[in-house]
Coordinates of C-alpha atoms and ligand atoms in Angstrom, one line a residue:
M1412 CA -10.2 -45.8 40.1
S1413 CA -10.7 -43.2 42.8
E1414 CA -8.4 -42.7 45.8
A1415 CA -11.2 -43.8 48.2
T1416 CA -10.8 -47.2 49.8
D1417 CA -13.7 -49.6 49.5
R1418 CA -14.2 -53.0 51.1
A1419 CA -15.1 -56.1 49.1
K1420 CA -15.8 -59.7 49.9
V1421 CA -13.7 -62.0 47.8
H1422 CA -13.3 -65.7 47.8
Q1423 CA -9.7 -66.8 48.3
A1424 CA -8.0 -70.1 48.7
Y1425 CA -5.4 -70.9 51.3
R1426 CA -3.5 -74.1 50.8
F1427 CA -1.3 -75.8 53.4
A1428 CA 0.7 -79.0 53.3
L1429 CA -0.2 -81.3 56.3
E1430 CA 2.0 -83.2 58.7
P1431 CA -0.5 -85.8 60.0
T1432 CA 0.2 -88.3 62.7
P1433 CA -0.2 -91.9 61.6
A1434 CA -3.7 -92.0 63.2
Q1435 CA -4.6 -88.8 61.4
E1436 CA -3.2 -90.1 58.2
R1437 CA -5.5 -93.2 58.6
A1438 CA -8.4 -90.8 59.1
L1439 CA -7.5 -88.9 55.9
R1440 CA -7.2 -92.1 53.9
S1441 CA -10.5 -93.3 55.3
H1442 CA -12.3 -90.1 54.3
A1443 CA -10.8 -90.3 50.8
G1444 CA -11.9 -93.9 50.6
A1445 CA -15.4 -93.0 51.8
S1446 CA -15.7 -90.2 49.3
R1447 CA -14.6 -92.5 46.5
F1448 CA -17.0 -95.2 47.7
A1449 CA -19.9 -92.6 47.8
W1450 CA -19.1 -91.5 44.2
N1451 CA -19.1 -95.0 42.9
W1452 CA -22.2 -96.0 44.9
G1453 CA -24.1 -92.9 43.6
L1454 CA -22.7 -93.4 40.0
A1455 CA -24.0 -97.0 39.9
R1456 CA -27.5 -95.8 40.8
C1457 CA -27.4 -92.8 38.5
R1458 CA -26.2 -94.9 35.6
E1459 CA -28.9 -97.4 36.0
R1460 CA -31.6 -94.7 36.1
Y1461 CA -30.0 -92.8 33.3
E1462 CA -30.0 -95.8 31.0
A1463 CA -33.7 -96.6 31.9
E1464 CA -35.2 -93.1 32.1
G1465 CA -32.6 -90.6 30.8
K1466 CA -32.6 -89.0 34.3
W1467 CA -30.3 -89.3 37.3
Y1468 CA -30.6 -88.6 41.1
S1469 CA -29.7 -85.2 42.3
G1470 CA -27.1 -84.8 45.0
I1471 CA -29.9 -84.4 47.6
D1472 CA -31.8 -87.4 46.4
L1473 CA -28.6 -89.5 46.6
H1474 CA -28.0 -88.4 50.1
K1475 CA -31.5 -89.4 51.1
L1476 CA -31.1 -92.8 49.4
W1477 CA -27.7 -93.2 51.1
N1478 CA -29.1 -92.4 54.6
A1479 CA -31.7 -95.1 54.2
E1480 CA -29.3 -97.7 52.9
K1481 CA -26.4 -97.1 55.3
K1482 CA -28.6 -97.9 58.3
A1483 CA -30.3 -100.9 56.6
D1484 CA -27.2 -102.6 55.3
P1485 CA -24.8 -104.0 58.0
A1486 CA -22.0 -104.1 55.4
L1487 CA -22.0 -100.3 55.4
A1488 CA -21.7 -100.0 59.2
W1489 CA -18.3 -98.2 58.8
W1490 CA -20.0 -95.1 57.4
S1491 CA -20.1 -93.4 60.8
E1492 CA -16.3 -93.4 61.1
N1493 CA -16.2 -90.5 58.6
S1494 CA -17.8 -87.1 58.5
K1495 CA -21.1 -87.1 56.6
C1496 CA -19.5 -84.5 54.3
A1497 CA -17.3 -87.1 52.7
Y1498 CA -20.4 -88.7 51.3
Q1499 CA -22.6 -85.6 50.8
E1500 CA -19.9 -83.7 48.9
A1501 CA -19.1 -86.7 46.6
F1502 CA -22.8 -86.8 45.7
R1503 CA -22.8 -83.1 44.9
D1504 CA -19.7 -83.5 42.7
L1505 CA -21.3 -86.4 40.9
D1506 CA -24.5 -84.4 40.3
R1507 CA -22.3 -81.6 38.9
A1508 CA -20.3 -84.0 36.7
L1509 CA -23.5 -85.4 35.3
R1510 CA -24.9 -82.0 34.6
D1511 CA -21.6 -81.0 32.8
F1512 CA -21.8 -84.2 30.8
V1513 CA -25.3 -83.4 29.6
K1514 CA -24.4 -79.8 28.8
S1515 CA -21.3 -80.8 27.0
R1516 CA -23.3 -83.3 24.9
S1517 CA -25.8 -80.7 23.9
G1518 CA -23.1 -78.2 23.1
Q1519 CA -24.0 -75.8 26.0
R1520 CA -20.6 -76.4 27.5
K1521 CA -17.4 -75.3 25.7
G1522 CA -14.2 -77.1 25.5
K1523 CA -13.4 -80.8 25.2
R1524 CA -16.4 -83.1 25.0
L1525 CA -17.1 -84.9 28.3
G1526 CA -17.9 -88.5 28.6
F1527 CA -20.3 -90.1 31.2
P1528 CA -18.7 -89.9 34.6
R1529 CA -16.5 -92.9 35.4
F1530 CA -16.0 -95.1 38.4
K1531 CA -13.0 -94.2 40.6
K1532 CA -10.4 -96.8 41.2
R1533 CA -8.3 -96.9 44.3
G1534 CA -4.8 -95.9 43.5
K1535 CA -5.8 -94.6 40.1
S1536 CA -8.0 -91.7 40.9
R1537 CA -6.9 -88.8 43.0
D1538 CA -7.4 -89.1 46.7
S1539 CA -9.5 -86.1 47.7
F1540 CA -12.6 -85.1 49.7
R1541 CA -14.3 -82.0 51.0
F1542 CA -15.8 -80.7 54.3
S1543 CA -18.5 -78.1 54.1
V1544 CA -19.7 -78.1 57.7
G1545 CA -18.1 -78.9 61.1
P1546 CA -15.2 -77.4 62.9
M1547 CA -12.7 -75.9 60.5
R1548 CA -10.1 -73.6 62.1
C1549 CA -6.5 -72.8 62.0
A1550 CA -4.1 -71.5 64.5
G1551 CA -0.4 -70.7 64.1
S1552 CA 0.9 -73.9 62.7
T1553 CA -2.1 -76.2 62.8
V1554 CA -5.5 -76.7 61.2
T1555 CA -8.5 -78.3 62.7
L1556 CA -10.8 -80.5 60.6
P1557 CA -14.0 -82.4 61.4
K1558 CA -13.3 -86.0 62.5
V1559 CA -9.6 -85.7 61.7
G1560 CA -8.8 -83.3 64.5
T1561 CA -6.0 -80.8 64.9
V1562 CA -3.2 -81.5 62.3
T1563 CA 0.2 -79.8 62.2
T1564 CA 0.9 -77.9 59.0
H1565 CA 4.2 -77.8 57.2
E1566 CA 4.1 -74.0 57.0
S1567 CA 2.7 -71.3 59.2
T1568 CA -1.1 -70.6 59.0
R1569 CA -0.7 -67.4 61.0
K1570 CA -1.8 -65.1 58.2
L1571 CA -5.2 -66.8 57.8
A1572 CA -5.5 -67.4 61.6
R1573 CA -5.1 -63.7 62.1
R1574 CA -7.8 -62.9 59.6
L1575 CA -10.2 -65.4 61.2
E1576 CA -9.5 -64.0 64.6
A1577 CA -10.2 -60.4 63.4
G1578 CA -13.4 -61.6 61.8
T1579 CA -12.4 -60.5 58.3
A1580 CA -12.4 -64.1 57.0
R1581 CA -14.7 -67.0 57.1
I1582 CA -13.9 -70.6 56.0
L1583 CA -16.6 -71.8 53.7
S1584 CA -15.2 -75.3 52.9
S1585 CA -12.0 -77.3 53.0
T1586 CA -10.8 -79.7 50.4
V1587 CA -8.2 -82.3 51.4
S1588 CA -6.2 -84.0 48.7
R1589 CA -3.1 -86.1 48.3
V1590 CA -0.4 -85.2 45.9
A1591 CA 2.7 -87.5 45.6
Q1592 CA 2.4 -88.9 49.2
R1593 CA 1.7 -85.6 50.7
W1594 CA -1.6 -84.4 52.0
F1595 CA -2.8 -80.8 51.5
V1596 CA -5.8 -78.9 52.7
S1597 CA -7.2 -76.0 50.7
F1598 CA -9.6 -73.7 52.5
T1599 CA -12.0 -71.7 50.5
V1600 CA -12.3 -68.5 52.5
E1601 CA -14.5 -65.5 52.2
V1602 CA -12.3 -62.6 52.9
D1603 CA -13.4 -59.1 53.6
R1604 CA -10.6 -56.9 52.2
A1605 CA -9.8 -53.4 51.3
V1606 CA -9.9 -52.5 47.7
S1607 CA -7.6 -49.6 47.3
G1608 CA -7.8 -47.3 44.3
H1609 CA -4.2 -46.2 44.1
V1610 CA -3.4 -47.2 40.5
R1611 CA -2.8 -44.2 38.2
A1612 CA -5.9 -43.6 36.1
G1613 CA -5.4 -44.0 32.4
T1614 CA -2.4 -46.3 32.5
A1615 CA -2.7 -49.5 30.5
I1616 CA -0.6 -52.5 29.5
G1617 CA -1.2 -55.3 27.0
V1618 CA 0.1 -58.7 28.2
D1619 CA 1.0 -61.7 26.2
L1620 CA 1.3 -64.9 28.2
G1621 CA 4.1 -66.8 26.7
V1622 CA 5.6 -70.2 26.3
R1623 CA 9.3 -69.2 26.4
T1624 CA 8.9 -66.2 28.6
L1625 CA 6.4 -66.1 31.5
L1626 CA 4.9 -62.9 30.4
T1627 CA 5.6 -60.1 27.9
G1628 CA 3.9 -56.7 28.2
V1629 CA 3.9 -53.4 26.4
D1630 CA 2.5 -50.4 28.2
D1631 CA 0.9 -47.1 27.0
A1632 CA 4.2 -45.3 27.5
G1633 CA 5.9 -47.8 25.1
N1634 CA 7.8 -49.7 27.8
V1635 CA 8.4 -53.3 27.1
V1636 CA 8.1 -55.5 30.2
A1637 CA 9.5 -59.0 29.7
I1638 CA 9.4 -61.5 32.5
G1639 CA 11.3 -64.7 31.7
G1640 CA 11.1 -67.9 33.7
P1641 CA 13.1 -67.6 36.9
K1642 CA 16.2 -69.7 37.2
P1643 CA 14.7 -72.2 39.7
L1644 CA 11.9 -72.8 37.2
R1645 CA 14.4 -73.5 34.4
V1646 CA 16.3 -75.9 36.7
A1647 CA 13.1 -77.6 37.8
L1648 CA 11.9 -77.9 34.2
R1649 CA 15.2 -79.6 33.2
K1650 CA 14.8 -82.0 36.0
L1651 CA 11.3 -82.7 35.0
R1652 CA 12.3 -83.6 31.4
R1653 CA 15.0 -85.9 32.7
A1654 CA 12.6 -87.6 35.2
S1655 CA 10.0 -87.9 32.5
R1656 CA 12.4 -89.7 30.2
A1657 CA 13.6 -92.0 33.0
H1658 CA 10.0 -92.8 33.8
S1659 CA 9.1 -93.8 30.3
R1660 CA 12.1 -96.2 30.1
K1661 CA 10.9 -98.2 33.1
A1662 CA 8.9 -101.3 32.5
E1663 CA 5.1 -101.0 33.0
G1664 CA 4.0 -102.3 36.4
S1665 CA 7.5 -102.6 37.8
A1666 CA 8.6 -101.3 41.2
N1667 CA 11.1 -99.1 39.3
R1668 CA 8.2 -97.6 37.4
R1669 CA 6.3 -96.8 40.6
N1670 CA 9.4 -95.1 42.1
A1671 CA 9.9 -93.1 38.9
S1672 CA 6.2 -92.1 39.0
A1673 CA 6.5 -90.8 42.6
Q1674 CA 9.7 -89.0 41.7
L1675 CA 8.0 -87.4 38.6
A1676 CA 5.0 -86.3 40.7
R1677 CA 7.3 -84.7 43.2
I1678 CA 9.2 -82.7 40.6
H1679 CA 5.9 -81.9 38.8
A1680 CA 4.6 -80.4 42.0
R1681 CA 7.8 -78.4 42.5
V1682 CA 7.7 -77.0 39.0
A1683 CA 4.0 -75.9 39.4
N1684 CA 4.9 -74.4 42.7
V1685 CA 7.9 -72.4 41.5
R1686 CA 5.9 -71.2 38.4
A1687 CA 2.9 -70.1 40.5
D1688 CA 5.3 -68.2 42.8
A1689 CA 6.8 -66.3 39.8
L1690 CA 3.4 -65.6 38.4
H1691 CA 2.2 -64.2 41.7
K1692 CA 5.1 -61.8 41.8
A1693 CA 4.7 -60.7 38.2
T1694 CA 0.9 -60.3 38.3
T1695 CA 1.0 -58.4 41.6
D1696 CA 3.4 -56.0 40.2
L1697 CA 1.4 -55.4 37.0
A1698 CA -1.9 -55.0 38.9
K1699 CA -0.3 -52.4 41.2
R1700 CA 1.1 -50.3 38.3
Y1701 CA -1.6 -50.3 35.7
A1702 CA -5.3 -49.2 35.7
T1703 CA -6.1 -51.4 32.8
V1704 CA -4.5 -54.8 32.0
V1705 CA -5.4 -56.5 28.7
A1706 CA -4.8 -60.2 28.3
E1707 CA -5.9 -62.9 26.0
D1708 CA -8.7 -65.3 26.6
L1709 CA -7.4 -68.8 26.3
N1710 CA -9.2 -72.0 25.6
V1711 CA -7.9 -73.6 28.7
T1712 CA -10.2 -76.6 28.7
G1713 CA -9.3 -77.2 25.1
M1714 CA -5.6 -77.1 25.8
V1715 CA -5.5 -79.6 28.6
R1716 CA -5.6 -82.3 26.0
N1717 CA -1.9 -81.6 25.4
R1718 CA 0.2 -84.7 26.2
S1719 CA 3.6 -83.2 27.1
L1720 CA 4.0 -82.7 30.8
A1721 CA 6.0 -79.5 30.6
R1722 CA 3.6 -78.1 28.1
A1723 CA 0.7 -79.0 30.4
I1724 CA 2.2 -77.0 33.2
V1725 CA 2.5 -74.0 30.9
D1726 CA -1.1 -74.3 29.8
Q1727 CA -2.1 -74.5 33.5
G1728 CA -0.1 -71.4 34.1
F1729 CA -2.1 -69.4 31.4
G1730 CA -5.3 -69.9 33.2
E1731 CA -3.7 -69.2 36.6
A1732 CA -2.1 -66.0 35.3
R1733 CA -5.3 -64.7 33.9
R1734 CA -7.2 -65.5 37.1
M1735 CA -4.5 -63.8 39.2
L1736 CA -4.7 -60.7 37.0
G1737 CA -8.5 -60.7 37.4
Y1738 CA -8.6 -60.5 41.2
K1739 CA -5.5 -58.5 41.7
T1740 CA -6.6 -55.7 39.3
T1741 CA -9.9 -55.6 41.3
W1742 CA -8.0 -55.4 44.6
N1743 CA -6.0 -52.4 43.3
G1744 CA -8.9 -50.6 41.8
G1745 CA -8.0 -51.4 38.2
Q1746 CA -9.6 -53.7 35.6
L1747 CA -8.7 -56.6 33.5
I1748 CA -9.9 -56.7 29.9
V1749 CA -9.9 -60.1 28.3
A1750 CA -9.5 -60.2 24.6
D1751 CA -11.9 -62.5 22.8
R1752 CA -10.4 -66.0 22.1
W1753 CA -10.6 -65.3 18.4
F1754 CA -8.8 -62.0 18.6
P1755 CA -5.7 -62.7 16.4
S1756 CA -3.2 -60.9 18.7
S1757 CA -0.1 -62.9 17.5
K1758 CA -1.0 -63.0 13.8
T1759 CA -1.8 -59.3 13.4
C1760 CA 0.9 -56.7 12.5
S1761 CA 1.0 -54.1 15.3
A1762 CA 2.3 -51.5 12.8
C1763 CA -0.1 -51.7 9.9
G1764 CA -2.8 -54.0 11.1
A1765 CA -2.4 -56.6 8.3
A1766 CA -3.2 -60.2 9.5
K1767 CA -1.2 -63.3 8.6
A1768 CA -3.0 -66.4 7.7
K1769 CA -0.6 -68.6 9.6
L1770 CA 2.1 -68.2 12.2
S1771 CA 3.7 -71.3 13.7
L1772 CA 4.8 -71.4 17.3
S1773 CA 8.4 -71.8 16.3
E1774 CA 8.4 -68.4 14.5
R1775 CA 9.8 -66.3 17.3
V1776 CA 10.0 -63.1 15.2
F1777 CA 6.9 -61.6 13.6
C1778 CA 7.7 -60.4 10.0
C1779 CA 4.9 -58.5 8.3
E1780 CA 4.5 -59.2 4.6
S1781 CA 2.7 -56.0 3.9
C1782 CA 4.9 -53.3 5.6
G1783 CA 8.0 -55.2 6.5
H1784 CA 7.6 -54.6 10.2
R1785 CA 9.8 -57.0 12.2
E1786 CA 9.4 -57.5 16.0
D1787 CA 9.6 -60.2 18.6
R1788 CA 6.4 -62.2 18.3
D1789 CA 5.3 -61.7 22.0
V1790 CA 6.0 -58.0 21.9
N1791 CA 4.0 -57.7 18.7
A1792 CA 1.1 -59.6 20.3
A1793 CA 1.2 -57.4 23.5
R1794 CA 1.1 -54.3 21.4
N1795 CA -2.1 -55.5 19.7
L1796 CA -3.7 -56.3 23.0
L1797 CA -2.7 -52.8 24.3
K1798 CA -4.7 -51.3 21.4
L1799 CA -7.8 -53.0 22.8
A1800 CA -7.5 -51.0 26.0
A1801 CA -7.6 -47.7 24.1
S1802 CA -10.3 -48.7 21.6
G1803 CA -13.1 -49.5 24.1
A1804 CA -12.1 -48.3 27.5
E1805 CA -14.9 -45.8 27.9
S1806 CA -17.6 -48.4 27.1
L1807 CA -16.4 -50.7 29.9
N1808 CA -17.7 -50.4 33.4
A1809 CA -15.4 -50.6 36.4
C1810 CA -17.2 -53.0 38.6
G1811 CA -16.8 -56.2 36.6
G1812 CA -19.9 -57.1 34.6
H1813 CA -19.7 -58.7 31.2
V1814 CA -19.5 -56.0 28.6
R1815 CA -19.3 -56.6 24.9
P1816 CA -18.6 -53.4 23.0
G1817 CA -19.7 -53.8 19.4
G1818 CA -17.1 -55.7 17.4
A1819 CA -14.2 -54.7 19.6
G1820 CA -13.6 -58.3 20.6
Q1821 CA -13.2 -57.8 24.3
R1822 CA -14.9 -58.2 27.6
L1823 CA -14.3 -57.4 31.2
L1824 CA -13.4 -60.3 33.3
K1825 CA -16.0 -61.4 35.8
Q1826 CA -14.7 -61.5 39.4
E1827 CA -13.2 -64.9 40.1
P1828 CA -12.0 -66.3 43.4
G1829 CA -8.4 -65.6 44.2
T1830 CA -5.9 -68.1 45.3
A1831 CA -3.1 -67.6 47.7
H1832 CA -1.1 -70.7 47.8
A1833 CA 0.8 -71.5 51.0
G1834 CA 3.6 -73.4 49.3
E1835 CA 3.4 -76.9 48.1
T1836 CA 6.8 -78.4 48.7
G1837 CA 8.0 -76.1 51.5
T1838 CA 11.2 -75.5 49.7
A1839 CA 10.0 -72.5 47.8
A1840 CA 9.1 -69.2 49.4
P1841 CA 5.6 -69.3 50.8
Q1842 CA 3.4 -68.1 48.0
G1843 CA 0.8 -66.7 50.3
A1844 CA 3.2 -63.8 50.8
A1845 CA 3.1 -62.9 47.2
A1846 CA -0.7 -63.0 46.9
E1847 CA -1.3 -61.4 50.2
A1848 CA 1.0 -58.5 49.5
A1849 CA -1.3 -57.5 46.6
Ligands
LIG802 ZN1 2.6 -54.6 8.8

């Protein structure tokens, strides 16, 4: 929190929508197919071994097996059309999925219980693959990928290109995926950036991430900051509900159903985009103004089970907002304190400290049975979170280790990679701008 400017290496994602030529699109599809094939090929071998010996093949072992078989089996002669990364990275993902499965079963992994990895079906599973080596560049309005070549992007890549040119960024890997008929590339980039310490020391804000409002905060001066969903988000959400209803009315397997699915996916992408943009603006602002931001920890893996589409987006937004606050506070020389998942921020009275046994999501106003305090539920929750900043601030270090002060129910967020989206649909303002401005 000093005035001095330090430099730090952070991981950041840059995502661009692609405008491939028909030949390039074929190459993208081919890689996605190769990646899916490799996953299924590896899974068949791992499953067999797992059933017999309780072990599987590591990503490296699978790669060795694959290298031997692809040359021996003429039916696999097409392998050389794709970058070796398509196979290698699928094997790595499979290895990770198997490790997660075992950890989840033994209780070492929190959240929803994971089943044994499944085979990927064409058209059912998400088209995606990753490059970790080979030429990965971008310039102006293009990106260059191994085997695929130089592809035009929907939006400008200048910001990243400039960083690459100046030597302050390095592309570590690129993930290509298809969302609703549109291809995207997401570069994971190591960025060397200035961490400026211009936030005012001692300032703090408690932040409640909401369902109705995007974010509600109460700061140490008593100001209430409420950021509701922007109008474009409300409009997009309304469209999403309509499309979702239309989709469910169409007969299973019909052409109408397929069209409705595509439409739904497009609106879904748009909503997520608009929401991420609003979150970027809000979190950038908070991280610039406050030395300490306190937010709740959320059981994001546990929440994804939720069926409703709109609700799923909100859940996604919780994780995103927390992650954004994490890296943006670091960039600005501040810190993020994450309240323990079990900290009852919404059920506790911010005036007298009495805790309620139950508080349903529909109760928008908190009414205390002990002292009669009445307040908007989100504001009450934010006040409780703010108290955490004052209670244990000295015992936290500023560089981001895990700290558990005795019983205070909080920890400092570990540094997580930042994300600067570059806009998903092209109709919203480029989100990279919001993140980059931080
Ligand atoms: Zn009370």
